CSV table of C-alpha atoms in Angstrom, one decimal:
chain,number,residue,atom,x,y,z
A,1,UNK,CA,72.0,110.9,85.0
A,2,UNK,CA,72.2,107.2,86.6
A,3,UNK,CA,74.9,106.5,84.0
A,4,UNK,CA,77.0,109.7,84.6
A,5,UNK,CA,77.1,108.8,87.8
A,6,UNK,CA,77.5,105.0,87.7
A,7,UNK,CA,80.9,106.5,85.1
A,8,UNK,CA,83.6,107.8,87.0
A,9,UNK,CA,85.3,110.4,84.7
A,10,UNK,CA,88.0,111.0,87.4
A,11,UNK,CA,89.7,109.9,90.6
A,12,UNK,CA,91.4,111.6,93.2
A,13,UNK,CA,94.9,110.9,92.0
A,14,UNK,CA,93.5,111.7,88.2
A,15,UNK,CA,92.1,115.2,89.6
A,16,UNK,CA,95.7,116.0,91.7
A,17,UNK,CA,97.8,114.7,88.7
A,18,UNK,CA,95.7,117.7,86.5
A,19,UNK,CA,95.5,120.0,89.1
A,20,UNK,CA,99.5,119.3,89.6
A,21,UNK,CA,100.3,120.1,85.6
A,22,UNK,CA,98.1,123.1,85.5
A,23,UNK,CA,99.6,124.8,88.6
A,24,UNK,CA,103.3,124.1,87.3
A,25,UNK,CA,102.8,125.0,83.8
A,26,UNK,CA,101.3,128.3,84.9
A,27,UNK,CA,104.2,128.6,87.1
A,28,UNK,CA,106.8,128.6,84.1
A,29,UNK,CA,105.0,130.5,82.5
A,30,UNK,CA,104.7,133.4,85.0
A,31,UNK,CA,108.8,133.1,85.1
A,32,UNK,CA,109.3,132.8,81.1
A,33,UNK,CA,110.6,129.1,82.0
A,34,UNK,CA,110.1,126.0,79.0
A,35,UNK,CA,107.2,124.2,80.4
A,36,UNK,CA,107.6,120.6,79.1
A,37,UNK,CA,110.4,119.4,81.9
A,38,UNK,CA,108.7,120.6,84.8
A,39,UNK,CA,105.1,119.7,83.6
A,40,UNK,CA,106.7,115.7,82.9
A,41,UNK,CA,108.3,115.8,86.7
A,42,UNK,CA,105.0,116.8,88.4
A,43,UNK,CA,103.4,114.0,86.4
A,44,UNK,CA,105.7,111.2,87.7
A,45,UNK,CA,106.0,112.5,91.4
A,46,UNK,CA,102.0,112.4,91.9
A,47,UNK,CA,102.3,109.1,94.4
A,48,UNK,CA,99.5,107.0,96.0
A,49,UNK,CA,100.5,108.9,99.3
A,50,UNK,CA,102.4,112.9,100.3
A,51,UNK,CA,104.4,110.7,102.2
A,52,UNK,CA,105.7,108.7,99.2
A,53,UNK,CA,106.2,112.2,97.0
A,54,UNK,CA,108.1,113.4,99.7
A,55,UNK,CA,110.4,110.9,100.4
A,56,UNK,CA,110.8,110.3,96.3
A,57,UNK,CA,111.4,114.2,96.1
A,58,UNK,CA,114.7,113.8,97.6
A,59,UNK,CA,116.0,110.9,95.5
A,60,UNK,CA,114.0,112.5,92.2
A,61,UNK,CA,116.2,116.1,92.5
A,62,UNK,CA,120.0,114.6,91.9
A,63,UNK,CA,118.4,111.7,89.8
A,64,UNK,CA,117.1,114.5,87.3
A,65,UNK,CA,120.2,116.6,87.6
A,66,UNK,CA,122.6,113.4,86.4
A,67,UNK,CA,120.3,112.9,83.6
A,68,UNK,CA,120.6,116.3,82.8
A,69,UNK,CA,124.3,116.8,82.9
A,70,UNK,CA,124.7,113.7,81.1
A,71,UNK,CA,122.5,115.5,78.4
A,72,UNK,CA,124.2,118.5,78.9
A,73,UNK,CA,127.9,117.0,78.3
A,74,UNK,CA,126.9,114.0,75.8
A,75,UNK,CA,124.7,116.4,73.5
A,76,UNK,CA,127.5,119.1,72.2
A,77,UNK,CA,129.9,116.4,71.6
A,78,UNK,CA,127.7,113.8,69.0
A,79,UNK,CA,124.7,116.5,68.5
A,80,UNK,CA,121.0,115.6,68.3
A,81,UNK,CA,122.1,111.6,67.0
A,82,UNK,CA,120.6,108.3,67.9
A,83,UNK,CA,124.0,107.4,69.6
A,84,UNK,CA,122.9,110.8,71.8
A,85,UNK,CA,119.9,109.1,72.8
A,86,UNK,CA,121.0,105.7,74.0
A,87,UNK,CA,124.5,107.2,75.5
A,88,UNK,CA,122.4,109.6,77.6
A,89,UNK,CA,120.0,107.2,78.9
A,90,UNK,CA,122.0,104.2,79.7
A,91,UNK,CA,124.5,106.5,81.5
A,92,UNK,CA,121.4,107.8,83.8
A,93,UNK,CA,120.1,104.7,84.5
A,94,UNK,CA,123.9,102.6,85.8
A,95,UNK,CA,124.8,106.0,87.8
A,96,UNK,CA,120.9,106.2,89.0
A,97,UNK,CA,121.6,102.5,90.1
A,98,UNK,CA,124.9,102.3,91.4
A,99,UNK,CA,124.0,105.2,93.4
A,100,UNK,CA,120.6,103.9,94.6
A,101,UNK,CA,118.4,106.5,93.2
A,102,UNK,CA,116.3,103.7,91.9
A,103,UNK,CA,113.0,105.6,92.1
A,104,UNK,CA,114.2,108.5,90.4
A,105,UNK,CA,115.4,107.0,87.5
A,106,UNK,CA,112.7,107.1,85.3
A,107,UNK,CA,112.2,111.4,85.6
A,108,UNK,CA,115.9,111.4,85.1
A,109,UNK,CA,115.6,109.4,82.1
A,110,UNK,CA,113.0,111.5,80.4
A,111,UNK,CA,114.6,114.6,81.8
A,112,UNK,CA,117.9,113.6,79.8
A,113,UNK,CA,115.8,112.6,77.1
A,114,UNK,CA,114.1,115.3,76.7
A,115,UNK,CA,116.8,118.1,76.7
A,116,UNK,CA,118.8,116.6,74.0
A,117,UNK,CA,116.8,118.5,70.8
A,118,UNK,CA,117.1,122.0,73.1
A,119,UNK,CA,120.9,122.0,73.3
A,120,UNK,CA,122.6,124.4,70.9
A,121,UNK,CA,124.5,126.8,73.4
A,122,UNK,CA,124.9,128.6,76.9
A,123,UNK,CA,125.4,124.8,78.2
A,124,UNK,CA,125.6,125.5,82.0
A,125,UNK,CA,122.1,128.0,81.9
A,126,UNK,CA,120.6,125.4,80.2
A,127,UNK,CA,121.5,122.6,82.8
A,128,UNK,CA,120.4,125.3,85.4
A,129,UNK,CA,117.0,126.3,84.0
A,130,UNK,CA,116.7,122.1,83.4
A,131,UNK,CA,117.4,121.5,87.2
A,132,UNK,CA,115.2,124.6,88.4
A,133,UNK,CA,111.8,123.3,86.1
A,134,UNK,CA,112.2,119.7,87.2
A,135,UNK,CA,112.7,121.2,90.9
A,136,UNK,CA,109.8,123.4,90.3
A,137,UNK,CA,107.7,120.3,88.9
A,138,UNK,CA,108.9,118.0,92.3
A,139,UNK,CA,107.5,121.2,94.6
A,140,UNK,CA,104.1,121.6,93.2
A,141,UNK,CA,103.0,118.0,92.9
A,142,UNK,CA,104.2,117.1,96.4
A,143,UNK,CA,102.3,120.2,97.6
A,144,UNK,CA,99.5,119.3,95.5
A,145,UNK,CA,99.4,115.9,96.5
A,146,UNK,CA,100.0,116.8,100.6
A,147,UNK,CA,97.0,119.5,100.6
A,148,UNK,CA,94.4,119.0,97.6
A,149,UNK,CA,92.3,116.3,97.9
A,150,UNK,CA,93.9,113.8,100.1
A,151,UNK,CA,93.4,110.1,99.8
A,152,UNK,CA,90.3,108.9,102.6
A,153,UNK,CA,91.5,104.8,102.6
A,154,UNK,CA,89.1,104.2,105.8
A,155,UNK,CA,86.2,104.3,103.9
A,156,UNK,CA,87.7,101.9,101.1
A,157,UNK,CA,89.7,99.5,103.6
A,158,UNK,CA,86.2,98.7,105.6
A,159,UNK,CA,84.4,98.1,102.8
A,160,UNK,CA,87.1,95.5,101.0
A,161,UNK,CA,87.2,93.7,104.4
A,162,UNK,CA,83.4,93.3,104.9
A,163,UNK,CA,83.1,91.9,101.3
A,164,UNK,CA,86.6,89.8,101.8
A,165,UNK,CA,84.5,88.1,104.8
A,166,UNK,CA,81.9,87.3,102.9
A,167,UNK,CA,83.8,86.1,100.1
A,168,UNK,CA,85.7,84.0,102.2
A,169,UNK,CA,82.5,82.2,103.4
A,170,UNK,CA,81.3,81.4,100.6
A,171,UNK,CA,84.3,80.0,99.5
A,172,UNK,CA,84.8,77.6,103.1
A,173,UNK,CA,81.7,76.4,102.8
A,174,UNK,CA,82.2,75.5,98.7
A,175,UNK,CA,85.1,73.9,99.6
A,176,UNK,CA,84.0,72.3,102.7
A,177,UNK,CA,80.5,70.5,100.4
A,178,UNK,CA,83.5,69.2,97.9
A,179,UNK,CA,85.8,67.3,100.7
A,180,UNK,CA,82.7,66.1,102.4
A,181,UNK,CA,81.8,64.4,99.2
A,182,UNK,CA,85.0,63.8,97.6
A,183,UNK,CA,85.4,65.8,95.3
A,184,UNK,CA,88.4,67.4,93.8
A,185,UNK,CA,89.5,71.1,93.8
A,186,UNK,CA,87.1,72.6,91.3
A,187,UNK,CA,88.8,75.0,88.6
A,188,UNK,CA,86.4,77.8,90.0
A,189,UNK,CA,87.1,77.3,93.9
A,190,UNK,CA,90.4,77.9,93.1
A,191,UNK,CA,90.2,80.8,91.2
A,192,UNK,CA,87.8,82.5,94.0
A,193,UNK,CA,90.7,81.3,96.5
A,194,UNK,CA,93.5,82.9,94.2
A,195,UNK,CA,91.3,86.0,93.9
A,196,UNK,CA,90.9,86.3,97.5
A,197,UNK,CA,94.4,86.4,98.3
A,198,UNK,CA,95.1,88.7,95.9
A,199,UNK,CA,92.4,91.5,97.5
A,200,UNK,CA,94.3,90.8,100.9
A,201,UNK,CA,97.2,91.8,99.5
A,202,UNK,CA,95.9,94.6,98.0
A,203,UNK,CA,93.8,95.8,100.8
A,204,UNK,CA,96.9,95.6,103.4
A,205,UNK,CA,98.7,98.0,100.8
A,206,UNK,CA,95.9,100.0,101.3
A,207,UNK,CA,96.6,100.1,105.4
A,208,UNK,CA,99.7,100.5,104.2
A,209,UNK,CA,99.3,104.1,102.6
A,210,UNK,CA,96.6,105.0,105.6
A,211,UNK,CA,99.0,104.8,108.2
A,212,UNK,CA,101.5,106.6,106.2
A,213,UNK,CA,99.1,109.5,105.5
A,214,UNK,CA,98.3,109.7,109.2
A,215,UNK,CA,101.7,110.7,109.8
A,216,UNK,CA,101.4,113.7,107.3
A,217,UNK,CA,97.9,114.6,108.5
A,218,UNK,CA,96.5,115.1,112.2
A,219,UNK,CA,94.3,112.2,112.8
A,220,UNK,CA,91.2,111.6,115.5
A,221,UNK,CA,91.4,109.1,118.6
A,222,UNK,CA,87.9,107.7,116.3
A,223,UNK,CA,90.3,107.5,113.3
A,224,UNK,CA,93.1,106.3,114.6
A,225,UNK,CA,91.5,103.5,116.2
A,226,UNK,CA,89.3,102.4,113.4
A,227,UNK,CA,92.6,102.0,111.4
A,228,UNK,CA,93.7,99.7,114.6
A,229,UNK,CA,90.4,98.1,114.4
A,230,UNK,CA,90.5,97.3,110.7
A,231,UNK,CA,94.2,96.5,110.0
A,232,UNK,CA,93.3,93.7,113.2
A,233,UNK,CA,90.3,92.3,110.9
A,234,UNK,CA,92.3,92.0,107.9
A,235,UNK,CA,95.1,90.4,109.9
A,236,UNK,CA,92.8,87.5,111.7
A,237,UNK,CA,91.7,87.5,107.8
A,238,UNK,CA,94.3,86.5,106.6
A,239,UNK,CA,94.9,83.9,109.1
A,240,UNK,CA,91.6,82.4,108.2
A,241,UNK,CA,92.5,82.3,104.7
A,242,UNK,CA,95.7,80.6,105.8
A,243,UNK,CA,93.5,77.5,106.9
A,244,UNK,CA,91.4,77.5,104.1
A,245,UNK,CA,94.1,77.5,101.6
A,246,UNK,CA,94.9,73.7,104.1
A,247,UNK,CA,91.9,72.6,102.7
A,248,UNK,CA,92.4,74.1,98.8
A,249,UNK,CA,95.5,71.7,98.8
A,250,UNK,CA,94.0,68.9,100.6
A,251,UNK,CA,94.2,65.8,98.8
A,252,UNK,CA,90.8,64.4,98.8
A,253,UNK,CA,90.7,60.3,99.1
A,254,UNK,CA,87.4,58.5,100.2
A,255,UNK,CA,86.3,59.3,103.6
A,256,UNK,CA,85.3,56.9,106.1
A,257,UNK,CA,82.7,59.7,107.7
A,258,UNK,CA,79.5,58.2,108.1
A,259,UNK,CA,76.4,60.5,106.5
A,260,UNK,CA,75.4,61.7,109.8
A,261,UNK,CA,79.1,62.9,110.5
A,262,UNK,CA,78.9,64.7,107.8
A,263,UNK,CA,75.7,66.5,108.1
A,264,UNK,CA,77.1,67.9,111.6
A,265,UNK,CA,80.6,69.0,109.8
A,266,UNK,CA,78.1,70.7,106.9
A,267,UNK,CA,76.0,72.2,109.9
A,268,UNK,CA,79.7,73.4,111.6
A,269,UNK,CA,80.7,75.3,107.9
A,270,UNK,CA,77.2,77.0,107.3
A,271,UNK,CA,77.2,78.2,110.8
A,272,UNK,CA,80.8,79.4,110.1
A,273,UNK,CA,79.7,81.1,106.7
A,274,UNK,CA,77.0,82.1,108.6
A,275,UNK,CA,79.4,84.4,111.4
A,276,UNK,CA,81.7,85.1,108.4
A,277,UNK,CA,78.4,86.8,106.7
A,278,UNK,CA,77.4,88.9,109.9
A,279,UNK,CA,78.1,92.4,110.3
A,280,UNK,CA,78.6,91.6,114.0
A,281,UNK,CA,80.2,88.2,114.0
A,282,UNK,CA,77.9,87.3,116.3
A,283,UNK,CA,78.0,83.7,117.5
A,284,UNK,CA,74.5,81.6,118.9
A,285,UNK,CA,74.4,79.1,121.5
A,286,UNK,CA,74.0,76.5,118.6
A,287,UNK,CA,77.4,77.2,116.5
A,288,UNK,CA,79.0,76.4,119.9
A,289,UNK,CA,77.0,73.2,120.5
A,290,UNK,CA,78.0,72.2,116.6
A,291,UNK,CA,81.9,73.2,117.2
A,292,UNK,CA,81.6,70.8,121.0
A,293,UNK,CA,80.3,68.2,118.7
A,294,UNK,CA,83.5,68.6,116.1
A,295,UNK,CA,86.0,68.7,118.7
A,296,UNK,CA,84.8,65.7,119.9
A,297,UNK,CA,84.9,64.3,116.9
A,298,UNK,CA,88.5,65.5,116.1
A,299,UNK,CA,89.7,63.5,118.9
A,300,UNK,CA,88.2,60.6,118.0
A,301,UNK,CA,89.6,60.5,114.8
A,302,UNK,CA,92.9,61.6,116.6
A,303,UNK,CA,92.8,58.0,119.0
A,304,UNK,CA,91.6,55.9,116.2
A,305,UNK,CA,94.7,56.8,114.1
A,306,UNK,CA,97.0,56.3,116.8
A,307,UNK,CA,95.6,53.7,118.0
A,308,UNK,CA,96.8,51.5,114.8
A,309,UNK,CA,100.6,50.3,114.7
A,310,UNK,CA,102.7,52.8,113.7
A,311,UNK,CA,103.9,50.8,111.0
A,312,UNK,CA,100.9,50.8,109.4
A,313,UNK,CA,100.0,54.6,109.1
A,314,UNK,CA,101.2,55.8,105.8
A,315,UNK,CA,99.9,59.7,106.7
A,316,UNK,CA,99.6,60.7,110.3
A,317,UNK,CA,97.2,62.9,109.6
A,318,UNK,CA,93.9,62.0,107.8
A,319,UNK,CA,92.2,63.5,105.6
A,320,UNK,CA,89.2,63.6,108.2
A,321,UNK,CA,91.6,65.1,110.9
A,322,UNK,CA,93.2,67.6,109.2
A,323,UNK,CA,89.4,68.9,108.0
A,324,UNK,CA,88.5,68.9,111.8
A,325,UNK,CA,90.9,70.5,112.6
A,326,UNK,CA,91.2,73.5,109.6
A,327,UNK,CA,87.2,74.1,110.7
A,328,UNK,CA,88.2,74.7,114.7
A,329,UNK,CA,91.4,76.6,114.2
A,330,UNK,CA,89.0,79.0,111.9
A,331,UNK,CA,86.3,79.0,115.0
A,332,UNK,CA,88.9,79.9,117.1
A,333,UNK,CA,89.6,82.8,114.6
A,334,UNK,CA,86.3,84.0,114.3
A,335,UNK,CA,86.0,83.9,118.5
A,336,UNK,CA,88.8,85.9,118.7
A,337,UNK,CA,87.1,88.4,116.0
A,338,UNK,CA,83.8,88.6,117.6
A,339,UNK,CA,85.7,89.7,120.9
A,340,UNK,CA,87.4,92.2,118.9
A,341,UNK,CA,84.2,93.5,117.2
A,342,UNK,CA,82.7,93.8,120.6
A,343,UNK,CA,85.7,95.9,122.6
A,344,UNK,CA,85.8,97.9,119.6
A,345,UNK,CA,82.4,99.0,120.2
A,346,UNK,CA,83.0,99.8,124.2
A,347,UNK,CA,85.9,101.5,122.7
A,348,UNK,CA,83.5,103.5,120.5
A,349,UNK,CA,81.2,104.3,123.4
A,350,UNK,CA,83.1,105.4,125.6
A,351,UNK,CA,84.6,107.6,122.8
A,352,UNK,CA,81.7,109.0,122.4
A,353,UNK,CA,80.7,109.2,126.1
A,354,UNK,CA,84.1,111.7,126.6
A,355,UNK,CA,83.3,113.7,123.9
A,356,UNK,CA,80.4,114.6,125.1
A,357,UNK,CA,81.2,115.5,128.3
């Protein structure tokens, strides 16, 4: 039992894509109509979001009726041929193109396609019952995909944050134990930094397609500002990540940092792990002690290097100030976070407080 439920047999977009084929086959059947175009349209339209399918719907419909009446007129004249074949679908694809229907031009490619062995006569009823299947197929998947099962991103989006957080503290404070010792960008810290970026991206999609599905579906004030709530993480996020892909790409020299400098900059990126890590963000009254000490110690490093003629500076920004400085910006962040974490939760209350009363 464990492992048939650790096994996911089928998604949400699996289950509508089934449900979507079932429903429109039993459609043609119930009005004598050849299954096979309309069951191949519901397939393709099945999108992430009802707001995608709908807005693909209206560029899918003349796609599939130029691929086929290019079948329709190409087919009689060279018969069921090779030439057939590539004529019909390079003409569907340069008229898809030229007259942006880009996203329909795959279902009007396999729509062409496809009608070429079923040609033999009655050429415009043919091109009708085509157009009326694939119209049929576009209906019932964008209905399918608008009412069964929709997509619930919150749920997902929350928990790719949370574990991007942590991800990304563990990864500041690898990074930060290699500058401090000189060391150079470890294969694996970069890897973890490339695979980081890449969950970013993929988790904004993912706001991406929530905020399009609110605009299909009637969302809560609770909803709606969880969505505002998490979109805001992702996007200080990223910002953090911004600063610690400074210090992937710093080039590491030997530092002048004496060893008790750098036991306070470790101390300053644990306790910055240490907020990443927290459900809360919450910040103690000794991070803020540690983050005094660093800014002090960012200016100093600032007036010794300017202090030196300026001809003799080859880079007017150390190595030393430029990993001062990547570690406040990234307080700053996380600041600005933990004061969004905590009006999120007035928010919340006072939510809560009106719906009761």
């Amino acid at each position: 039992m464990n492992f048939l439920k650790k096994f996911r047999f089928a998604g949400g977009r699996i289950a509508k894509t089934g449900i979507a084929v079932f429903l429109t086959a039993f459609v043609c059947e119930l009005l004598n109509w050849p299954a096979m175009f309309a069951v191949i349209t519901a397939i393709v339209t099945i999108e992430p979001t009802a707001a995608d399918s709908i807005k693909k719907a209206f560029i899918r419909f003349p796609a599939s009726a130029l691929g086929a009446l290019f079948a329709v007129i190409i087919s009689p004249l060279l018969g069921d041929h090779a030439i057939t074949y590539a004529l019909v679908a390079i003409l569907t694809i340069i008229t898809c193109h030229k007259l942006r229907l880009d996203a329909g031009i795959l279902v009007a490619t396999l729509t062409g396609i496809a009608m070429i062995p079923t040609i033999h006569d009655h050429y415009i009823a043919t091109f009708f019952t085509r157009l009326g299947t694939t119209s049929l197929g576009l209906i019932v998947s964008t209905l399918v995909n608008l009412w069964i099962l929709p997509p619930k991103y919150s749920p997902i989006i929350s928990r790719n944050i949370h574990d991007l957080y942590v991800k990304t503290g563990n990864l500041l404070e690898k990074r930060g134990i290699e500058v401090l010792h000189s060391h150079s960008l470890h294969r694996e810290t970069k890897l973890i930094f490339n695979d980081i970026t890449r969950e970013i991206d993929k988790t904004n999609i993912l706001c991406e397609y929530e905020k399009e599905e609110m605009k299909l579906h009637r969302s809560s004030r609770k909803e709606l500002r969880n969505h505002h709530y998490q979109f805001k993480k992702l996007n200080l996020l990223r910002q953090i990540h911004f600063h610690i892909g400074n210090l992937i790409y710093l080039p590491v020299q030997n530092e002048s940092f004496t060893q008790q400098e750098k036991d306070k900059i470790l101390q300053a990126v644990q306790s910055l792990k240490a907020i990443l890590h927290h459900p809360s963000y919450d910040m103690q009254e000794g991070h803020f002690i540690l983050m005094k000490d660093l800014l002090q110690e960012f200016w100093e490093e600032h007036d010794d290097l300017h202090s030196k003629p300026f001809q003799s500076i080859r880079h007017h920004f150390s190595c030393e100030t430029v990993l001062l400085y990547e570690l406040l910006s990234i307080h700053d962040l996380l600041e600005e976070l933990n004061e969004l974490h905590v009006l999120d939760k007035q928010h919340e209350n006072v939510l809560e407080k009106t719906l009761q009363t």
